[in-house]
CSV table of C-alpha atoms in Angstrom, one decimal:
chain,number,residue,atom,x,y,z
A,1,MET,CA,-22.5,31.0,-17.0
A,2,SER,CA,-23.1,33.3,-14.0
A,3,GLY,CA,-26.9,32.8,-14.4
A,4,VAL,CA,-26.6,29.0,-14.3
A,5,THR,CA,-24.4,29.2,-11.3
A,6,MET,CA,-26.8,31.6,-9.5
A,7,PHE,CA,-29.6,29.1,-10.1
A,8,TRP,CA,-27.5,26.3,-8.6
A,9,ALA,CA,-26.7,28.6,-5.6
A,10,ALA,CA,-30.4,29.1,-5.1
A,11,VAL,CA,-31.1,25.4,-5.2
A,12,TYR,CA,-28.2,24.6,-2.9
A,13,THR,CA,-29.3,27.3,-0.4
A,14,ALA,CA,-32.9,25.9,-0.4
A,15,PHE,CA,-31.5,22.3,0.1
A,16,GLY,CA,-29.3,23.4,3.0
A,17,LEU,CA,-32.2,25.2,4.7
A,18,ALA,CA,-34.5,22.3,4.2
A,19,CYS,CA,-32.0,19.9,5.9
A,20,ALA,CA,-31.2,22.3,8.7
A,21,LEU,CA,-34.9,23.1,9.5
A,22,SER,CA,-36.0,19.5,9.3
A,23,GLY,CA,-33.1,18.2,11.4
A,24,THR,CA,-31.8,16.0,8.6
A,25,PRO,CA,-28.1,15.3,8.8
A,26,LEU,CA,-25.9,15.8,5.7
A,27,LEU,CA,-23.0,13.6,6.9
A,28,SER,CA,-23.2,9.9,7.2
A,29,LEU,CA,-20.2,7.7,7.9
A,30,GLY,CA,-20.2,4.0,8.8
A,31,GLY,CA,-23.8,4.3,10.0
A,32,HIS,CA,-23.1,7.3,12.2
A,33,GLN,CA,-25.1,10.4,11.4
A,34,GLY,CA,-23.6,13.9,11.7
A,35,SER,CA,-25.2,17.0,13.0
A,36,SER,CA,-28.0,18.6,11.1
A,37,ALA,CA,-26.3,22.0,11.8
A,38,LEU,CA,-24.2,21.3,8.7
A,39,GLY,CA,-27.2,22.3,6.7
A,40,TRP,CA,-26.8,25.9,7.8
A,41,ALA,CA,-23.2,25.9,6.5
A,42,VAL,CA,-24.5,24.5,3.1
A,43,ALA,CA,-27.2,27.2,3.0
A,44,ALA,CA,-24.6,29.9,3.9
A,45,GLY,CA,-22.3,28.8,1.0
A,46,GLY,CA,-25.1,28.9,-1.5
A,47,ALA,CA,-26.4,32.2,-0.2
A,48,LEU,CA,-22.9,33.7,-0.6
A,49,ALA,CA,-22.4,32.3,-4.1
A,50,ALA,CA,-25.6,33.8,-5.5
A,51,PRO,CA,-24.7,37.5,-4.9
A,52,VAL,CA,-21.1,37.0,-5.9
A,53,CYS,CA,-22.1,35.6,-9.2
A,54,GLY,CA,-24.7,38.4,-9.6
A,55,VAL,CA,-22.2,41.1,-9.0
A,56,ALA,CA,-19.7,39.4,-11.3
A,57,ALA,CA,-22.3,39.2,-14.1
A,58,ARG,CA,-23.1,42.9,-13.7
A,59,TYR,CA,-19.7,44.5,-13.1
A,60,GLY,CA,-17.3,41.9,-14.4
A,61,LEU,CA,-14.9,39.6,-12.6
A,62,ARG,CA,-12.9,41.8,-10.3
A,63,PRO,CA,-10.0,40.2,-8.5
A,64,ILE,CA,-11.8,40.0,-5.2
A,65,LEU,CA,-14.8,38.3,-6.8
A,66,ARG,CA,-12.6,35.8,-8.6
A,67,ALA,CA,-10.9,35.0,-5.4
A,68,LEU,CA,-14.2,34.5,-3.6
A,69,LEU,CA,-15.4,32.2,-6.4
A,70,TRP,CA,-12.3,30.0,-6.1
A,71,VAL,CA,-12.7,29.8,-2.4
A,72,LEU,CA,-16.3,28.7,-2.8
A,73,CYS,CA,-15.2,26.3,-5.4
A,74,GLY,CA,-12.8,24.7,-3.0
A,75,LEU,CA,-15.4,24.5,-0.3
A,76,ALA,CA,-17.9,22.9,-2.7
A,77,GLY,CA,-15.2,20.4,-3.6
A,78,MET,CA,-14.8,19.5,0.0
A,79,ALA,CA,-18.6,19.0,0.4
A,80,ALA,CA,-18.6,16.8,-2.7
A,81,PHE,CA,-16.1,14.3,-1.0
A,82,GLY,CA,-17.7,10.9,-1.1
A,83,LEU,CA,-19.5,11.3,-4.4
A,84,LEU,CA,-17.2,8.6,-6.0
A,85,MET,CA,-18.1,6.2,-3.3
A,86,ASP,CA,-21.8,6.8,-3.8
A,87,MET,CA,-21.5,6.2,-7.5
A,88,ILE,CA,-19.6,2.9,-7.0
A,89,THR,CA,-22.2,1.8,-4.5
A,90,LEU,CA,-25.0,2.5,-6.8
A,91,MET,CA,-23.2,1.0,-9.8
A,92,PHE,CA,-23.2,-2.4,-8.1
A,93,GLY,CA,-26.8,-2.3,-7.0
A,94,GLN,CA,-26.4,-1.4,-3.4
A,95,ALA,CA,-28.1,1.4,-1.4
A,96,VAL,CA,-26.1,4.4,-0.2
A,97,GLU,CA,-25.9,5.0,3.5
A,98,SER,CA,-27.8,8.3,3.2
A,99,TRP,CA,-29.7,9.6,0.2
A,100,THR,CA,-29.6,13.1,1.6
A,101,SER,CA,-25.8,12.9,2.0
A,102,ALA,CA,-25.5,11.5,-1.6
A,103,ALA,CA,-27.7,14.4,-2.9
A,104,ASN,CA,-25.4,16.9,-1.1
A,105,HIS,CA,-22.3,15.3,-2.7
A,106,ALA,CA,-23.9,15.5,-6.2
A,107,LEU,CA,-25.1,19.1,-5.7
A,108,ALA,CA,-21.7,20.2,-4.3
A,109,ALA,CA,-19.9,18.6,-7.2
A,110,ALA,CA,-22.1,20.4,-9.7
A,111,GLY,CA,-21.4,23.6,-7.9
A,112,MET,CA,-17.7,23.0,-7.9
A,113,LEU,CA,-17.7,22.8,-11.7
A,114,LEU,CA,-20.0,25.7,-12.2
A,115,LEU,CA,-18.1,28.0,-9.8
A,116,ALA,CA,-14.8,27.1,-11.5
A,117,ALA,CA,-16.3,27.8,-14.9
A,118,THR,CA,-17.7,31.1,-13.7
A,119,ALA,CA,-14.3,32.1,-12.2
A,120,ARG,CA,-12.7,31.4,-15.5
A,121,SER,CA,-15.5,32.8,-17.7
A,122,ASP,CA,-13.7,35.9,-18.8
A,123,HIS,CA,-10.6,33.9,-19.8
A,124,ARG,CA,-12.4,31.8,-22.4
A,125,PRO,CA,-11.3,32.4,-26.0
A,126,SER,CA,-13.6,33.2,-28.8
A,127,THR,CA,-15.2,30.3,-30.7
A,128,ALA,CA,-12.8,31.1,-33.6
A,129,ALA,CA,-9.8,30.2,-31.4
A,130,PRO,CA,-7.9,27.2,-32.9
A,131,LEU,CA,-7.9,23.9,-31.0
A,132,ARG,CA,-4.5,22.4,-30.1
A,133,ALA,CA,-3.2,19.4,-32.0
A,134,HIS,CA,-3.7,16.2,-30.1
A,135,SER,CA,-0.5,15.3,-28.3
A,136,ALA,CA,0.9,13.2,-25.4
A,137,ALA,CA,1.6,14.7,-22.0
A,138,SER,CA,5.1,15.6,-21.0
A,139,GLY,CA,7.6,13.1,-19.7
A,140,PRO,CA,7.1,13.9,-16.0
A,141,VAL,CA,3.3,13.7,-16.3
A,142,GLN,CA,3.6,10.3,-18.0
A,143,LEU,CA,6.0,9.2,-15.2
A,144,ALA,CA,3.3,10.2,-12.7
A,145,ALA,CA,0.8,8.0,-14.6
A,146,CYS,CA,3.3,5.1,-14.4
A,147,VAL,CA,3.6,5.5,-10.7
A,148,GLY,CA,-0.2,5.7,-10.3
A,149,THR,CA,-0.6,2.5,-12.4
A,150,VAL,CA,2.1,0.5,-10.5
A,151,ALA,CA,0.7,1.6,-7.2
A,152,PHE,CA,-2.6,-0.3,-8.0
A,153,LEU,CA,-0.9,-3.6,-8.8
A,154,PRO,CA,-0.5,-4.8,-5.2
A,155,TYR,CA,-4.1,-3.7,-4.4
A,156,ALA,CA,-5.5,-5.5,-7.5
A,157,MET,CA,-3.5,-8.7,-6.7
A,158,MET,CA,-4.7,-8.7,-3.1
A,159,LYS,CA,-8.3,-8.4,-4.1
A,160,LEU,CA,-8.0,-11.1,-6.8
A,161,VAL,CA,-6.4,-13.5,-4.3
A,162,TRP,CA,-9.5,-13.2,-2.1
A,163,ALA,CA,-11.9,-13.4,-5.0
A,164,SER,CA,-10.2,-16.6,-6.2
A,165,GLY,CA,-10.5,-18.2,-2.8
A,166,GLY,CA,-6.9,-17.6,-1.6
A,167,THR,CA,-5.7,-16.3,1.7
A,168,PHE,CA,-4.1,-12.9,2.3
A,169,ALA,CA,-3.3,-11.1,5.6
A,170,GLY,CA,-4.8,-14.0,7.5
A,171,VAL,CA,-8.2,-13.8,5.9
A,172,SER,CA,-9.4,-16.4,3.4
A,173,GLY,CA,-11.5,-15.7,0.3
A,174,LYS,CA,-14.4,-17.5,2.0
A,175,GLU,CA,-14.2,-15.3,5.1
A,176,MET,CA,-14.0,-12.2,2.9
A,177,ARG,CA,-17.1,-13.2,1.0
A,178,ALA,CA,-18.9,-13.7,4.3
A,179,ILE,CA,-17.8,-10.2,5.4
A,180,SER,CA,-19.1,-8.8,2.1
A,181,GLU,CA,-22.5,-10.5,2.6
A,182,ARG,CA,-22.6,-9.2,6.2
A,183,ASN,CA,-21.8,-5.7,5.0
A,184,GLY,CA,-24.7,-5.8,2.5
A,185,ALA,CA,-22.9,-6.5,-0.7
A,186,SER,CA,-25.2,-6.6,-3.7
A,187,GLY,CA,-25.9,-9.6,-5.9
A,188,ILE,CA,-23.8,-8.2,-8.7
A,189,TRP,CA,-20.8,-7.8,-6.3
A,190,LEU,CA,-21.2,-11.4,-5.0
A,191,THR,CA,-21.7,-12.9,-8.4
A,192,LEU,CA,-18.5,-11.3,-9.6
A,193,GLU,CA,-16.7,-12.8,-6.6
A,194,SER,CA,-18.1,-16.2,-7.4
A,195,TRP,CA,-16.5,-15.9,-10.8
A,196,GLY,CA,-13.1,-15.1,-9.3
A,197,LEU,CA,-13.4,-11.4,-10.1
A,198,ASP,CA,-13.4,-8.5,-7.6
A,199,ALA,CA,-15.5,-5.4,-8.4
A,200,THR,CA,-12.9,-3.0,-7.0
A,201,ALA,CA,-10.1,-4.6,-9.0
A,202,LEU,CA,-12.2,-4.1,-12.1
A,203,LEU,CA,-12.8,-0.4,-11.2
A,204,ALA,CA,-9.1,0.0,-10.6
A,205,ALA,CA,-8.5,-1.3,-14.2
A,206,LEU,CA,-11.0,1.3,-15.5
A,207,GLY,CA,-9.2,4.0,-13.4
A,208,VAL,CA,-5.9,3.1,-15.0
A,209,PHE,CA,-7.5,3.3,-18.4
A,210,LEU,CA,-8.8,6.8,-17.6
A,211,LEU,CA,-5.4,7.8,-16.3
A,212,TRP,CA,-3.7,6.9,-19.6
A,213,GLY,CA,-6.4,8.4,-21.6
A,214,LEU,CA,-5.5,11.7,-20.0
A,215,VAL,CA,-1.9,11.5,-20.9
A,216,ARG,CA,-1.9,9.8,-24.3
A,217,PRO,CA,-3.1,11.2,-27.7
A,218,TRP,CA,-5.9,8.6,-27.9
A,219,GLY,CA,-7.6,10.4,-25.0
A,220,GLN,CA,-8.1,13.4,-27.3
A,221,ILE,CA,-9.0,11.7,-30.6
A,222,PHE,CA,-11.0,8.5,-30.6
A,223,PRO,CA,-8.7,5.6,-31.7
A,224,ARG,CA,-9.5,2.9,-34.3
A,225,TRP,CA,-11.0,0.4,-31.9
A,226,THR,CA,-13.9,2.8,-31.2
A,227,LEU,CA,-15.3,1.9,-34.7
A,228,PHE,CA,-17.7,4.7,-35.9
A,229,LEU,CA,-16.2,7.2,-33.5
A,230,HIS,CA,-12.7,6.7,-34.9
A,231,GLY,CA,-11.0,10.0,-35.8
A,232,ARG,CA,-13.4,12.3,-34.0
A,233,ARG,CA,-12.3,14.6,-31.2
A,234,VAL,CA,-13.1,13.4,-27.7
A,235,PRO,CA,-15.3,15.9,-25.8
A,236,ARG,CA,-13.2,17.4,-23.0
A,237,TRP,CA,-15.9,16.8,-20.4
A,238,LEU,CA,-15.9,13.0,-21.1
A,239,PRO,CA,-12.6,12.2,-19.4
A,240,LEU,CA,-12.4,15.3,-17.3
A,241,THR,CA,-15.6,14.7,-15.4
A,242,PRO,CA,-14.7,11.3,-13.9
A,243,ALA,CA,-11.1,12.5,-13.5
A,244,LEU,CA,-12.1,15.5,-11.4
A,245,ILE,CA,-14.6,13.4,-9.3
A,246,GLY,CA,-12.0,10.7,-8.8
A,247,ALA,CA,-9.2,13.1,-7.9
A,248,ALA,CA,-11.3,15.1,-5.5
A,249,THR,CA,-12.2,11.8,-3.6
A,250,LEU,CA,-9.2,9.6,-3.9
A,251,ALA,CA,-6.3,12.1,-3.5
A,252,PRO,CA,-7.4,13.5,-0.1
A,253,TYR,CA,-8.7,10.1,1.1
A,254,GLY,CA,-5.5,8.4,0.2
A,255,VAL,CA,-3.1,11.0,1.5
A,256,LEU,CA,-4.9,11.5,4.8
A,257,GLY,CA,-5.2,7.7,5.2
A,258,VAL,CA,-1.5,7.2,4.6
A,259,GLY,CA,-0.7,9.9,7.2
A,260,TYR,CA,-2.9,8.0,9.7
A,261,LEU,CA,-1.2,4.7,8.8
A,262,ALA,CA,2.2,6.3,9.3
A,263,LEU,CA,1.2,7.3,12.8
A,264,ALA,CA,-0.2,3.9,13.5
A,265,THR,CA,3.0,2.2,12.3
A,266,ALA,CA,5.1,4.5,14.5
A,267,GLY,CA,2.9,3.5,17.5
A,268,VAL,CA,1.5,7.0,17.9
A,269,VAL,CA,-2.1,5.9,17.4
A,270,THR,CA,-3.8,2.5,17.5
A,271,ILE,CA,-5.4,1.0,14.5
A,272,ARG,CA,-8.5,-1.1,14.9
A,273,ARG,CA,-8.3,-4.7,13.5
A,274,GLY,CA,-11.9,-4.5,12.2
A,275,ASP,CA,-12.6,-7.7,10.2
A,276,PHE,CA,-9.0,-8.9,10.4
A,277,HIS,CA,-7.5,-11.2,12.9
A,278,SER,CA,-4.9,-8.8,14.2
A,279,SER,CA,-4.0,-5.1,14.0
A,280,GLY,CA,-0.9,-6.0,12.0
A,281,ASP,CA,-3.1,-7.6,9.3
A,282,ALA,CA,-5.3,-4.6,9.2
A,283,LEU,CA,-2.3,-2.3,9.0
A,284,LEU,CA,-0.8,-4.3,6.1
A,285,VAL,CA,-4.1,-4.2,4.1
A,286,GLY,CA,-4.5,-0.5,4.9
A,287,TRP,CA,-1.0,0.3,3.5
A,288,ILE,CA,-1.7,-1.6,0.3
A,289,GLY,CA,-5.1,0.1,-0.3
A,290,LEU,CA,-4.5,3.6,0.9
A,291,ALA,CA,-1.0,3.9,-0.7
A,292,ALA,CA,-2.7,2.9,-4.0
A,293,PHE,CA,-5.4,5.5,-3.6
A,294,ALA,CA,-2.9,8.2,-2.6
A,295,ALA,CA,-0.5,7.6,-5.5
A,296,TYR,CA,-3.3,7.1,-8.1
A,297,GLY,CA,-5.2,10.2,-6.8
A,298,ILE,CA,-2.2,12.4,-7.0
A,299,ALA,CA,-1.4,11.0,-10.5
A,300,LEU,CA,-5.0,11.7,-11.5
A,301,VAL,CA,-4.7,15.3,-10.4
A,302,ILE,CA,-1.5,15.8,-12.4
A,303,ALA,CA,-2.9,14.1,-15.5
A,304,ALA,CA,-6.2,15.9,-15.4
A,305,ARG,CA,-4.4,19.3,-15.2
A,306,SER,CA,-2.2,18.3,-18.1
A,307,TYR,CA,-5.2,17.2,-20.1
A,308,TRP,CA,-7.1,20.4,-19.3
A,309,LEU,CA,-4.2,22.6,-20.4
A,310,ARG,CA,-3.4,20.5,-23.6
A,311,THR,CA,-7.0,20.6,-24.7
A,312,THR,CA,-7.8,24.3,-23.9
A,313,PRO,CA,-8.4,26.1,-27.3
A,314,VAL,CA,-6.1,29.0,-26.6
A,315,HIS,CA,-2.8,30.2,-28.1
A,316,GLY,CA,0.4,29.5,-26.3
A,317,ASP,CA,2.5,26.5,-25.3
A,318,ALA,CA,0.8,23.5,-23.8
A,319,GLN,CA,2.0,22.2,-20.4
C-alpha cells in the first residue's frame, strides 16, 4: 500500500508544480478564480507524503509517521471538497466550472483514501480472519439515519413544488426554470423539470437510500430484489466510497452554512437575496437547504463509521 501511495504522492506533487509554474488556479467558485499559489501547497503536500510513506515502508509505522499520515489525510480531504458537486454536475451533462479544480478534487480524494489505508495498513487482519455476520447498526446510529432522512423532506418538497410549477418563497416554478436556464442547466436537468421532477430531489432520494444501506443488514448482503446478486456479500467499497465523498462534502458545507445563516438571522451579517425577491426569501430557502445538508452529512458520517466498523474482518465487538 505504501508503494501505491508514494506513486500518488509523486503524481500529486507534479500536478501541483505544473499548476503553480503555469499560473493555473486550483480554486474556482462562482466564476471567481483563486490564486495559482495554491499549487505550491498541493506540491508541498505531495512532496511530504512521499518520504513519509517511504520511511514507513522501510522501518514500519512509528507513531509519529502514523500521525503525519493522518494529518496529510485530513488535508487531502479538505482539498477534495467539492468533488461531489463536480460529480453531480457531470452526471447531468453540464460542464464543471474548472477542469483543473475538478482534477484536484479527484486526486485529493484518491490521496485521502490511500493515506488512510496506509495509516491503517499494519492494523489489517490476516486473510484468514473471519468476516462479521451481517447486522443492523445500533439504535443511536439508526436514529441518526432517521434524522438525516427527515431533514431532507422539506428540501425535497420545496424542489418538487417548483418542478411542478408551484410557487415557494415568492418564486414560481416558471421563474425557477428560467433561472436554471440562465445558470447553464443541461438538457437532462431541464427535461426532468418539464416532467415535474427535480434532479436534486432525485439525488436526495438516492442519498437516503445510501444512508439506510449503511445501517441496515441489506447494505452488507444483497437483498432478494437484486436478482442474481441475491445473497452475495456487498463489497465494502461500494457503499463506503460514495458515503465518504458525500460526508466530506455535505457535512462541512452544511454545518458552516447553517452557522452563517444563524449569523444572518441574528442580524450579524447580511445575506444576499440572489435570485429571490427578498433577503427573507433567500434566508428561508437557505435554512431548508443547508439544514438538510448538515443533518444528512452528519448522519452519513455516523452511518459510514458504523458500517466501516461492522464490516471490518477483525475479532471483537462491532460498534
